[in-house]
Tab-separated table of C-alpha atoms in Angstrom:
chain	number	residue	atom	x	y	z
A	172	UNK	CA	12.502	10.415	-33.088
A	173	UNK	CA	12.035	10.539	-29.283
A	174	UNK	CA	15.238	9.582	-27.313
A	175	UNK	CA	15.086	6.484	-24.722
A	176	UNK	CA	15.110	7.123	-21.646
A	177	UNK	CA	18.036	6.042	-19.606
A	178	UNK	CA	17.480	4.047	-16.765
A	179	UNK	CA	18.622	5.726	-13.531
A	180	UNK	CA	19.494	2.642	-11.285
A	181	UNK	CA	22.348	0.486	-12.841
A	182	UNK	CA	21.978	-3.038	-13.492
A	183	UNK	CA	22.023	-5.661	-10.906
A	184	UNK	CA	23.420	-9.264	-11.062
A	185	UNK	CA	23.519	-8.598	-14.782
A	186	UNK	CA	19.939	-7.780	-14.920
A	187	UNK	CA	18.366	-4.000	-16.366
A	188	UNK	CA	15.971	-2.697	-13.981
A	189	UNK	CA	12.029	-3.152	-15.009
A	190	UNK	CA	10.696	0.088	-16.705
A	191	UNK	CA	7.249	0.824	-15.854
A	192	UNK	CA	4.976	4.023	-17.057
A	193	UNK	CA	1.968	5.136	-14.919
A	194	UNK	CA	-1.332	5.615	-17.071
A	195	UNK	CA	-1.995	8.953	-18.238
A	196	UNK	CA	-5.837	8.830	-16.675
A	197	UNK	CA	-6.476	7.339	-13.124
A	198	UNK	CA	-8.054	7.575	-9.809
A	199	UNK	CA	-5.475	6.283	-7.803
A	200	UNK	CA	-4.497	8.550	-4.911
A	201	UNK	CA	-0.677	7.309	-4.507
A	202	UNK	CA	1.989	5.616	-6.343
A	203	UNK	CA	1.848	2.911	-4.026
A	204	UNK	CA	-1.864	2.448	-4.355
A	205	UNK	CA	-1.424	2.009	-8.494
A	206	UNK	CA	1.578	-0.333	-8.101
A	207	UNK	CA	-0.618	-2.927	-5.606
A	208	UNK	CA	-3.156	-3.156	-8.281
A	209	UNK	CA	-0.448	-2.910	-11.461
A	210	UNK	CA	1.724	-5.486	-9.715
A	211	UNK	CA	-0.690	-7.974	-7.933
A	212	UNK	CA	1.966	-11.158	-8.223
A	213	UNK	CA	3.505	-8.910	-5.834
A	214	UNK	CA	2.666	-9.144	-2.001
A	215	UNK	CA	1.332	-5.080	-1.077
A	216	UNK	CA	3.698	-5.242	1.612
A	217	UNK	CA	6.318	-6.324	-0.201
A	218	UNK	CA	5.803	-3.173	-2.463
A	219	UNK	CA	5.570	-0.802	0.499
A	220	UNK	CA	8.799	-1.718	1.858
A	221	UNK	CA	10.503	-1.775	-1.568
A	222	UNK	CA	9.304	2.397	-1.828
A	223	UNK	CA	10.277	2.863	1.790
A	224	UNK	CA	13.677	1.601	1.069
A	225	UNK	CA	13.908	3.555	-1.949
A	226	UNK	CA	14.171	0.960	-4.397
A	227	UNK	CA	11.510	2.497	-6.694
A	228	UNK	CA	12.752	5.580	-8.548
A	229	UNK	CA	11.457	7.508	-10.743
A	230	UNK	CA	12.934	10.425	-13.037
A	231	UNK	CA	13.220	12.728	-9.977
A	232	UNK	CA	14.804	10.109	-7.510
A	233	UNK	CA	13.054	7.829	-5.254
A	234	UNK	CA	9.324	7.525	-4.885
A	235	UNK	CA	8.124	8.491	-1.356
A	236	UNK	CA	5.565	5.592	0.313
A	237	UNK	CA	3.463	8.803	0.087
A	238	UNK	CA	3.935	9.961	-2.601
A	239	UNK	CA	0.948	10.515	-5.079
A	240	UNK	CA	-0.051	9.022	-8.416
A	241	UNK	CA	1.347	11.239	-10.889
A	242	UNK	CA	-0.565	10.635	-14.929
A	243	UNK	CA	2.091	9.222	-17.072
A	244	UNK	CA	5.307	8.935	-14.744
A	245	UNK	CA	7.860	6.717	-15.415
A	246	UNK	CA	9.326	4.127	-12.599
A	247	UNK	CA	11.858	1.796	-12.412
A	248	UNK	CA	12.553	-0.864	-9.803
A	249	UNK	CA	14.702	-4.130	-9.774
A	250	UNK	CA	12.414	-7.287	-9.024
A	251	UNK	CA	13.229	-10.050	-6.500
A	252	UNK	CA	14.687	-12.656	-8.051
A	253	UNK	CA	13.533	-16.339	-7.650
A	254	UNK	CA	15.155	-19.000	-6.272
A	255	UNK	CA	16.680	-20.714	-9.069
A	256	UNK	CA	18.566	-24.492	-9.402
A	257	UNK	CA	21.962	-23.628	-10.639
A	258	UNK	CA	22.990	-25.276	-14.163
A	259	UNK	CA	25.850	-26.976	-13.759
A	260	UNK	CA	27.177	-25.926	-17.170
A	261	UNK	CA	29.491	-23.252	-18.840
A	262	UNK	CA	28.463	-20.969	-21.358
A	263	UNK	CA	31.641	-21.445	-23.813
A	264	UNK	CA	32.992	-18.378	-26.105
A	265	UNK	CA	32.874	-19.386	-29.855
A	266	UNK	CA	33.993	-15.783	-31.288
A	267	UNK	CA	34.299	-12.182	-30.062
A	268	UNK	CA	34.873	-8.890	-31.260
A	269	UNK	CA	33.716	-5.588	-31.242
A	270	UNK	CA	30.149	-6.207	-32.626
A	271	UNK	CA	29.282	-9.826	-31.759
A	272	UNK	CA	29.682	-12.557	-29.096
A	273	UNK	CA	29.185	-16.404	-30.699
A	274	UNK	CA	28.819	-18.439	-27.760
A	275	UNK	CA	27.833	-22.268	-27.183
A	276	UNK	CA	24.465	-22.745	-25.072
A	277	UNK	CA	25.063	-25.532	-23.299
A	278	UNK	CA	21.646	-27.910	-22.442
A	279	UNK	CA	19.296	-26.710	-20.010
A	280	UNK	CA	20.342	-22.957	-19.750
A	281	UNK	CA	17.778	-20.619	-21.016
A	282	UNK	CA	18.781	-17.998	-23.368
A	283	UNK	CA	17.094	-14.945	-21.741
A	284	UNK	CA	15.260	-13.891	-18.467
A	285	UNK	CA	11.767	-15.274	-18.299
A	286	UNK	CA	9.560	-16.621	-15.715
A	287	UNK	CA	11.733	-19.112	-13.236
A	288	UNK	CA	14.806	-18.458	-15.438
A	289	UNK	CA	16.617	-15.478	-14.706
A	290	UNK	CA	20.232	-15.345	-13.527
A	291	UNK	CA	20.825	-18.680	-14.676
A	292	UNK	CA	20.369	-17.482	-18.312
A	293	UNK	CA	22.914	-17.139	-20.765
A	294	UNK	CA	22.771	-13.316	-21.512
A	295	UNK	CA	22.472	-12.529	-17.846
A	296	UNK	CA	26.010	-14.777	-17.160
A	297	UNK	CA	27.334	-13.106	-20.672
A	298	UNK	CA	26.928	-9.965	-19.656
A	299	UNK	CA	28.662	-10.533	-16.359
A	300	UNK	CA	31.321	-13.205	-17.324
A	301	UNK	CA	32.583	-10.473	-20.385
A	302	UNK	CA	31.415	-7.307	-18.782
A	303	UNK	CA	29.294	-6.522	-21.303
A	304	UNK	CA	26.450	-4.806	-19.894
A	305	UNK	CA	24.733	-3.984	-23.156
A	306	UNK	CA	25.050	-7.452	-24.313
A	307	UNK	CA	21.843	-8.201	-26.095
A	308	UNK	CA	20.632	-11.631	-27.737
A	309	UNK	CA	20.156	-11.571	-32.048
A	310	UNK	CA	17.830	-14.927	-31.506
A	311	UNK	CA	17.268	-17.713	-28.767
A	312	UNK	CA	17.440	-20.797	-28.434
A	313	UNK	CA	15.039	-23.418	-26.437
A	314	UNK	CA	16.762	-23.948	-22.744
A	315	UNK	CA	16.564	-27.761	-23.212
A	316	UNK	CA	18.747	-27.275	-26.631
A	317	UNK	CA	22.783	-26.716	-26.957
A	318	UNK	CA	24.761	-24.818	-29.552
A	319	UNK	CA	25.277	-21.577	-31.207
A	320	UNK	CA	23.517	-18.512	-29.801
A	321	UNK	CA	24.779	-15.035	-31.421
A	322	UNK	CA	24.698	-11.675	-28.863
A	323	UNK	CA	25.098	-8.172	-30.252
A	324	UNK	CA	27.896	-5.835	-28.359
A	325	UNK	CA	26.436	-2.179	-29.195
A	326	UNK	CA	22.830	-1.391	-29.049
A	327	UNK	CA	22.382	0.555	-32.127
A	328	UNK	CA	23.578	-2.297	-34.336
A	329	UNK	CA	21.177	-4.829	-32.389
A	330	UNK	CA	18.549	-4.109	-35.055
A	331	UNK	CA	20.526	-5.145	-37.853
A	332	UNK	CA	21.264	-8.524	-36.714
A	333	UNK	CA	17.924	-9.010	-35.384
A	334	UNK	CA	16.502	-8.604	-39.211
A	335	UNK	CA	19.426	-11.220	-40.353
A	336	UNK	CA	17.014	-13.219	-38.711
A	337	UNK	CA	13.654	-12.119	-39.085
A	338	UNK	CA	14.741	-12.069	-42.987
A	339	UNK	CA	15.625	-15.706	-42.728
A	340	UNK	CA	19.231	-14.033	-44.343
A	341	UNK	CA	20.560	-16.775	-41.635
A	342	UNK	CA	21.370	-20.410	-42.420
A	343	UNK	CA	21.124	-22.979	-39.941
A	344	UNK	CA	22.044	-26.458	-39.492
A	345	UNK	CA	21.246	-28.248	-36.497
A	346	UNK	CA	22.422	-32.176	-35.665
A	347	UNK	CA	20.031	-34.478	-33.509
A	348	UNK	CA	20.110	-38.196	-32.741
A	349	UNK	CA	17.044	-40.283	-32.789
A	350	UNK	CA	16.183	-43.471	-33.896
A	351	UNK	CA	16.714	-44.565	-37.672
A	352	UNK	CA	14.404	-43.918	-40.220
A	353	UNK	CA	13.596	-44.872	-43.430
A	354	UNK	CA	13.094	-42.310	-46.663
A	355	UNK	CA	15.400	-39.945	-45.973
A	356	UNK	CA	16.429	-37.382	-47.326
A	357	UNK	CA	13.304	-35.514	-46.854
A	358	UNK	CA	11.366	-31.988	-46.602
A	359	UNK	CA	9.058	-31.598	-44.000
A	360	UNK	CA	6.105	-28.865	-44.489
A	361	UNK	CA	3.352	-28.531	-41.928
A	362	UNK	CA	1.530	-26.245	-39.834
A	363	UNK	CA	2.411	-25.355	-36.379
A	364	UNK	CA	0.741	-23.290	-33.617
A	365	UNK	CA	1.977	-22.414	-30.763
A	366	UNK	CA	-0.672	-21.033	-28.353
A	367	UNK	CA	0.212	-18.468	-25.482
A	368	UNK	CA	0.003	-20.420	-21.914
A	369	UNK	CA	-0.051	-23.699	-23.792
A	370	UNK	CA	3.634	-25.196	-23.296
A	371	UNK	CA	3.372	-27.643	-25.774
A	372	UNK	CA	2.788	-26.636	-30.037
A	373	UNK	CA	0.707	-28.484	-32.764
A	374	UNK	CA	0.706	-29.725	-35.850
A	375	UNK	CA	-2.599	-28.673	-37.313
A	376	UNK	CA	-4.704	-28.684	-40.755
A	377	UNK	CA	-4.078	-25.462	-43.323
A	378	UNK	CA	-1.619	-24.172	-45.037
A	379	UNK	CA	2.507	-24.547	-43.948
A	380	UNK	CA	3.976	-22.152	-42.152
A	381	UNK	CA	7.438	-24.488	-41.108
A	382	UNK	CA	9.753	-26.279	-43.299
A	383	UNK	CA	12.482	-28.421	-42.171
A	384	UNK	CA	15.187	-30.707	-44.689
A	385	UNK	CA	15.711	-33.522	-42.571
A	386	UNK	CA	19.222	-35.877	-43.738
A	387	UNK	CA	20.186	-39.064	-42.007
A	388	UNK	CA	23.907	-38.499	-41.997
A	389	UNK	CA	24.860	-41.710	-39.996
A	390	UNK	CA	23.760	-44.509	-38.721
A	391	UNK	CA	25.176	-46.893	-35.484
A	392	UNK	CA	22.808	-49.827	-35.387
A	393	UNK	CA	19.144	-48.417	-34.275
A	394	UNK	CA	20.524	-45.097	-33.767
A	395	UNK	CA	20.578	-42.540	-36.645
A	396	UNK	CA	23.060	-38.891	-36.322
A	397	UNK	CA	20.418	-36.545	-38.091
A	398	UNK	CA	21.258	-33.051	-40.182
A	399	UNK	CA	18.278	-30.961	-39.964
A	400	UNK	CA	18.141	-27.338	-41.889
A	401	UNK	CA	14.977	-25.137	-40.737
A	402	UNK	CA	13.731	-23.052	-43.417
A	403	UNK	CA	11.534	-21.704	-41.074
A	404	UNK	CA	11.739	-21.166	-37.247
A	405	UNK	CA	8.853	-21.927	-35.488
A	406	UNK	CA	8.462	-22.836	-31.694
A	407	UNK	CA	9.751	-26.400	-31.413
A	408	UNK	CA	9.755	-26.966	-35.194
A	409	UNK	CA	12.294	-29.195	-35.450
A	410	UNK	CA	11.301	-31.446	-32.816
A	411	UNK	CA	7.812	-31.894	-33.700
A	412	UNK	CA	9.037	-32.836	-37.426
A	413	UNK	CA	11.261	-35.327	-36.051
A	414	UNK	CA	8.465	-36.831	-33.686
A	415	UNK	CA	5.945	-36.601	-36.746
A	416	UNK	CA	8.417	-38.747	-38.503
A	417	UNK	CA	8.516	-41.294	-36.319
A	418	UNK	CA	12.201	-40.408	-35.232
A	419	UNK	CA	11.620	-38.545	-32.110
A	420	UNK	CA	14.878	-36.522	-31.181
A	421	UNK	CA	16.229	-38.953	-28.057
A	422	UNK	CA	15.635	-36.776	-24.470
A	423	UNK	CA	12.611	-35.104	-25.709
A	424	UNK	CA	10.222	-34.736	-22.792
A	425	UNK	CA	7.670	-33.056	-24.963
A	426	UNK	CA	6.862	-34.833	-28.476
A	427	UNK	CA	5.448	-37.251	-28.490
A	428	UNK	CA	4.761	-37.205	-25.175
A	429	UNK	CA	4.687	-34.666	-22.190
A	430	UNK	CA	6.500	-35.759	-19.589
A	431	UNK	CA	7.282	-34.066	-16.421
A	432	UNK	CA	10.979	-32.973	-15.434
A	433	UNK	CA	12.610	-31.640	-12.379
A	434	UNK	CA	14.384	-28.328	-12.885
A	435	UNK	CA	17.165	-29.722	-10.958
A	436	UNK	CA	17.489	-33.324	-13.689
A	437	UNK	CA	20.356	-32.706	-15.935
A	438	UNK	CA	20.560	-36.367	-16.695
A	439	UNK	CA	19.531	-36.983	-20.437
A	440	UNK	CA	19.485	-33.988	-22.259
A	441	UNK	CA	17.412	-33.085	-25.476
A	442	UNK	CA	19.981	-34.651	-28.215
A	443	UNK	CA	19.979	-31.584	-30.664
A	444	UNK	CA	22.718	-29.223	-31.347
A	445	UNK	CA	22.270	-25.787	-33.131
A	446	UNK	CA	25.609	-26.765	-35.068
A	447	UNK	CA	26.335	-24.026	-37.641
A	448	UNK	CA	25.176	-20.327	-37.874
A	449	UNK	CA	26.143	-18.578	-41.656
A	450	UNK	CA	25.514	-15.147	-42.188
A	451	UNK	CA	26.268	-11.645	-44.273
A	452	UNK	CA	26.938	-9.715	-41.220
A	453	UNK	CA	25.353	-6.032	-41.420
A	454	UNK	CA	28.019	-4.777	-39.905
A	455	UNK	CA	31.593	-5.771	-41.674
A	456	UNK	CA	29.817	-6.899	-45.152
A	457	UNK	CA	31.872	-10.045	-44.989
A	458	UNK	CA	30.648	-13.815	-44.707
A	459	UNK	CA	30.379	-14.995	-41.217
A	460	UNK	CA	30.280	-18.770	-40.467
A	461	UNK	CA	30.650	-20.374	-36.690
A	462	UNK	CA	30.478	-23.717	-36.219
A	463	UNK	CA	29.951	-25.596	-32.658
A	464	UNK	CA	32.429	-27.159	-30.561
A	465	UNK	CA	29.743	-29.075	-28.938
A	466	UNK	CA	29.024	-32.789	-29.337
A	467	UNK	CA	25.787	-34.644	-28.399
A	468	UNK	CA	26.853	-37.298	-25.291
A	469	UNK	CA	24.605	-39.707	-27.352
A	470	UNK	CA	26.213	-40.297	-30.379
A	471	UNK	CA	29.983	-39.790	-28.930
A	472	UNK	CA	29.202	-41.973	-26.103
A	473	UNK	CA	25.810	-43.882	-25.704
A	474	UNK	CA	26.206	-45.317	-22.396
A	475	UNK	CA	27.256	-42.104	-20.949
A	476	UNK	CA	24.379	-40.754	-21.866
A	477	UNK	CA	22.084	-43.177	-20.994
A	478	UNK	CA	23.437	-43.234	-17.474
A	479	UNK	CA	23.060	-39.744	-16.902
A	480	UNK	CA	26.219	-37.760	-18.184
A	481	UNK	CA	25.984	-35.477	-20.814
């Protein structure tokens, strides 16, 4: 098995520099030349300066402004960040030790780095509240959801908790408040698809690929406290079985309807809560079970919710 490279420039704000590997065939006369076309959400000056400050290196050191395009070379390079709205939340330690971090998400902080979410991320802030550089995530969560999120400590046993949940070896119970229903308990089954580009998935004809038991635990006049246990994990499976219920999850600004956000409105949030993770860790052999200290502002307090607090 071929060994990984190791990046030569450290991380930065928490962040692993971007890994990029020149083709092995191409007419481009410089490195700079390949990177303008490779990178092209990139301003060519922008690039330019980045090489003549030396912030692009490759295996040797630093690539030159000048330097050519060499077949198959390797470069690394930290991006500019983007200006991000900080989330006014903390990420909250449920359990560490040697092999895991258990935190609690809190609403509106992504997971991991991806397009306009970087820093403020949940890994990124991890890895540089604990000091954990090689802090990696076992699964995600949606940004607009709170609760349990599971991070593996040492690389080489990332794998194994990554199949925990690939293997659906992983139960999960999440709580949500919506308005009450009628018929419940109930098992959901339908097909979802989640197109890339499209922000928004769909229920569609065929056969299921999600599954969902949905249990109204409690109710408080028109409002129902909801137990929902995914079988499956699709993108935004639980709240599109709520919606297609007729029980959308209170704060959703996508089922039923899209509706339009500012990055910077924390008033409202999504009322669901990944509230229990069980597992046989791969690691120890024994049982693992982590519950969330999190509540959902809705059901403990209504008004406060409804007025903006969380």
């Amino acid at each position: 098995m071929r060994r990984k490279v190791v990046s030569p420039l450290p991380q930065r704000h928490g962040l692993d520099a971007a890994r990029l590997r020149f083709p092995v065939v191409g007419t481009w006369a410089t490195a700079l030349e390949h990177l303008v076309e490779r990178l092209p959400r990139v301003e060519p000056g922008r690039i330019e300066a980045m090489l003549r400050e030396g912030r692009i290196v490759g295996s040797d050191g630093p690539v030159g402004v000048d330097a050519p395009f060499v077949p198959g070379a390797v470069v690394w390079f930290h991006r500019d960040l983007p200006v991000e709205v900080p989330v006014p939340f903390e990420v909250a330690v449920v359990h560490q030790d040697e092999d895991i971090v258990v935190v609690d998400k809190p609403h509106f902080l992504a997971s991991i780095p991806r397009g306009k979410h970087v820093v403020e991320t949940a890994l990124v802030r991890l890895r540089r509240q604990l000091g954990i550089a090689s802090l990696s995530p076992a699964h995600r969560l949606d940004r607009v959801t709170a609760g349990l999120l599971l991070f593996v400590v040492r690389p080489e046993a990332r794998g194994r908790y990554q199949t925990l949940f690939r293997d659906r070896l992983v139960s999960k119970e999440y709580e949500a408040v919506a308005p009450v229903g009628a018929g419940f308990p109930r098992t959901v089954r339908s097909r979802i698809v989640k197109e890339r580009g499209v922000i928004r998935a769909f229920e569609v004809d065929g056969e299921p690929n999600a599954e969902t038991v949905v249990e109204l635990v409690e109710r408080r006049g028109d409002l129902g406290r909801y137990r929902l246990t995914p079988v499956t994990g699709r993108t935004h499976q639980l709240r599109l079985h709520m919606a297609g219920l007729g029980v959308p999850i209170l704060g959703d600004d996508f089922y039923p309807v899209l509706t339009d956000r500012p990055l910077d409105d924390f008033s409202r949030p999504l009322q669901l809560l990944a509230r229990v993770l069980e597992f046989p860790d791969p690691v120890s052999g024994v049982r693992r079970r982590f519950e969330s200290r999190l509540r959902l502002a809705a059901w403990e307090s209504p008004e406060s919710w409804v007025s903006g607090g969380h």
